[in-house]
Tab-separated table of C-alpha atoms in Angstrom:
chain	number	residue	atom	x	y	z
A	1	LYS	CA	28.301	5.994	15.854
A	2	GLN	CA	31.662	5.860	17.526
A	3	GLY	CA	33.143	9.295	17.855
A	4	VAL	CA	29.882	11.205	17.821
A	5	VAL	CA	29.704	13.304	20.941
A	6	ALA	CA	26.098	13.229	22.123
A	7	SER	CA	26.264	16.761	23.503
A	8	GLU	CA	27.388	18.049	20.092
A	9	ILE	CA	24.440	16.360	18.392
A	10	ARG	CA	22.127	17.733	21.056
A	11	GLU	CA	23.309	21.283	20.368
A	12	VAL	CA	22.744	20.876	16.635
A	13	LEU	CA	19.371	19.229	17.149
A	14	GLN	CA	18.221	21.948	19.529
A	15	THR	CA	18.896	24.627	16.947
A	16	ALA	CA	17.471	22.747	13.955
A	17	GLU	CA	14.625	20.640	15.256
A	18	THR	CA	11.043	20.997	14.166
A	19	ASP	CA	8.088	19.307	15.704
A	20	GLY	CA	6.766	15.999	14.465
A	21	TYR	CA	6.995	15.683	10.710
A	22	PRO	CA	4.676	13.084	9.208
A	23	ASN	CA	6.113	9.652	8.505
A	24	ARG	CA	6.124	10.206	4.713
A	25	PHE	CA	8.479	12.939	3.588
A	26	ALA	CA	11.551	13.824	1.567
A	27	TYR	CA	14.274	15.757	3.364
A	28	SER	CA	17.362	17.134	1.662
A	29	ALA	CA	20.158	19.597	2.293
A	30	ARG	CA	23.175	20.830	0.398
A	31	THR	CA	26.194	20.293	2.644
A	32	ARG	CA	29.909	21.032	2.622
A	33	GLN	CA	32.782	20.628	5.029
A	34	VAL	CA	34.571	23.956	4.731
A	35	SER	CA	37.422	23.116	7.105
A	36	GLY	CA	38.394	20.626	9.751
A	37	PRO	CA	39.894	17.185	10.107
A	38	ALA	CA	39.842	14.651	7.274
A	39	ASP	CA	38.186	12.064	9.535
A	40	ALA	CA	35.152	14.270	10.284
A	41	ALA	CA	31.670	13.255	9.162
A	42	HIS	CA	28.275	14.907	8.932
A	43	GLY	CA	24.750	14.139	7.875
A	44	LEU	CA	21.021	14.312	8.349
A	45	LEU	CA	19.055	13.346	11.431
A	46	PHE	CA	15.429	12.338	11.057
A	47	ARG	CA	12.568	10.987	13.130
A	48	ALA	CA	14.272	12.240	16.254
A	49	ARG	CA	12.128	11.419	19.294
A	50	ASP	CA	14.572	13.127	21.667
A	51	TYR	CA	18.340	13.520	21.955
A	52	ASP	CA	18.947	9.804	22.572
A	53	ASN	CA	16.621	8.346	19.912
A	54	PHE	CA	16.891	9.146	16.194
A	55	TYR	CA	18.121	8.014	12.768
A	56	TYR	CA	21.400	9.371	11.357
A	57	PHE	CA	22.282	9.328	7.627
A	58	ARG	CA	26.056	9.738	7.936
A	59	VAL	CA	28.635	10.585	5.271
A	60	THR	CA	32.408	10.756	5.616
A	61	ASN	CA	35.028	12.689	3.670
A	62	GLY	CA	36.239	9.330	2.396
A	63	GLY	CA	32.977	8.899	0.495
A	64	GLU	CA	31.318	6.380	2.797
A	65	ALA	CA	27.620	6.633	3.607
A	66	GLY	CA	25.692	4.627	6.181
A	67	LEU	CA	22.580	4.629	8.311
A	68	TYR	CA	22.526	4.450	12.096
A	69	ALA	CA	19.876	4.516	14.789
A	70	LEU	CA	20.609	5.912	18.215
A	71	VAL	CA	18.279	4.012	20.566
A	72	GLU	CA	18.338	4.948	24.254
A	73	ASN	CA	21.818	6.407	23.657
A	74	GLU	CA	23.103	3.130	22.090
A	75	TRP	CA	24.261	3.153	18.451
A	76	ASN	CA	22.877	0.555	16.023
A	77	GLU	CA	24.321	0.235	12.523
A	78	LEU	CA	21.343	-0.285	10.203
A	79	VAL	CA	23.232	-0.120	6.905
A	80	THR	CA	26.915	-0.964	6.723
A	81	PRO	CA	28.697	2.045	5.209
A	82	VAL	CA	29.057	1.874	1.438
A	83	TYR	CA	31.593	3.753	-0.646
A	84	THR	CA	30.248	6.113	-3.296
A	85	GLU	CA	32.048	8.236	-5.851
A	86	ALA	CA	28.985	10.494	-5.877
A	87	TYR	CA	30.260	12.246	-2.730
A	88	LYS	CA	32.776	15.008	-3.522
A	89	PRO	CA	34.965	15.964	-0.506
A	90	GLY	CA	35.312	19.719	-0.038
A	91	GLU	CA	32.521	20.430	-2.515
A	92	VAL	CA	28.814	21.036	-2.044
A	93	ASN	CA	26.935	17.716	-1.887
A	94	GLU	CA	23.192	17.192	-1.764
A	95	LEU	CA	22.105	14.601	0.809
A	96	ARG	CA	18.560	13.273	0.458
A	97	VAL	CA	16.370	10.987	2.560
A	98	VAL	CA	12.925	9.794	1.495
A	99	THR	CA	10.749	8.113	4.107
A	100	GLU	CA	7.703	6.005	3.413
A	101	ALA	CA	6.429	4.685	6.760
A	102	GLY	CA	9.182	2.208	7.810
A	103	ARG	CA	11.082	2.268	4.498
A	104	PHE	CA	13.876	4.781	3.856
A	105	SER	CA	15.802	5.572	0.657
A	106	PHE	CA	19.035	7.577	0.427
A	107	TRP	CA	20.795	9.613	-2.270
A	108	ILE	CA	23.908	11.740	-2.618
A	109	ASN	CA	24.026	14.222	-5.498
A	110	GLY	CA	21.114	12.477	-7.193
A	111	VAL	CA	22.775	9.044	-7.070
A	112	TYR	CA	20.718	6.369	-5.313
A	113	LEU	CA	22.731	4.634	-2.577
A	114	PHE	CA	20.575	2.205	-0.623
A	115	GLN	CA	17.277	1.473	1.037
A	116	ALA	CA	16.597	0.404	4.616
A	117	ASN	CA	13.601	-0.786	6.585
A	118	ASP	CA	13.137	-0.007	10.260
A	119	SER	CA	10.164	0.785	12.467
A	120	ARG	CA	11.727	1.976	15.727
A	121	PHE	CA	10.679	5.595	15.280
A	122	ALA	CA	7.427	6.247	13.412
A	123	LEU	CA	7.506	10.036	13.838
A	124	GLY	CA	9.911	12.693	14.993
A	125	SER	CA	11.885	15.799	14.244
A	126	ILE	CA	14.665	16.488	11.771
A	127	GLY	CA	18.120	17.941	12.257
A	128	MET	CA	21.696	18.000	11.059
A	129	ALA	CA	24.783	16.479	12.644
A	130	VAL	CA	28.480	17.242	12.597
A	131	GLU	CA	30.843	14.560	13.832
A	132	LEU	CA	34.332	15.330	15.098
A	133	VAL	CA	36.257	12.313	16.343
A	134	GLU	CA	38.659	13.723	18.919
A	135	ALA	CA	38.144	16.231	21.706
A	136	GLY	CA	39.438	19.670	20.764
A	137	GLN	CA	38.970	19.236	17.014
A	138	VAL	CA	37.443	22.167	15.155
A	139	GLY	CA	35.621	22.175	11.851
A	140	GLU	CA	33.289	24.343	9.824
A	141	PHE	CA	30.360	22.813	7.954
A	142	GLU	CA	27.671	24.358	5.785
A	143	PHE	CA	24.076	23.164	5.531
A	144	ASP	CA	22.092	25.090	2.953
A	145	ASP	CA	18.966	24.830	0.843
A	146	VAL	CA	17.234	22.543	3.349
A	147	ARG	CA	14.039	21.203	1.815
A	148	ILE	CA	11.199	19.138	3.204
A	149	ALA	CA	8.413	17.789	1.049
A	150	VAL	CA	5.608	16.207	3.051
A	151	ARG	CA	3.639	13.475	1.319
A	152	ALA	CA	-0.049	12.927	2.030
A	153	ARG	CA	-1.237	9.449	2.903
């Protein structure tokens, strides 16, 4: 997504990645932007093959949520961002992704947002992302209560 600095995502992914979750799982985290610019965003990474290939469930402080795929370091918008009142800026918000092979479903604070279908990455790691738009910006984000529920085939 424009504004995401690949090296910043790489640093987050390196500290949070796990190896090869199955392709059927639920992944959630309670998140909060503690401080930083109003135009910052954050979210959940999943099915990360490496630092240039992964899915990104992105939320903004303005209450927009969308899905992106980084493919060979090129951003692809898979779901046009939608506005949701479920997201509460400055408060703790639960982000949730459920994967079922090539079908993904997304929630914020228990409110269903959208579903997407894509088969670029069948397996991969998980992580979290923080997005600051301009060089030199500083922000503090919390990711807590990270949960992964693996589903048998």
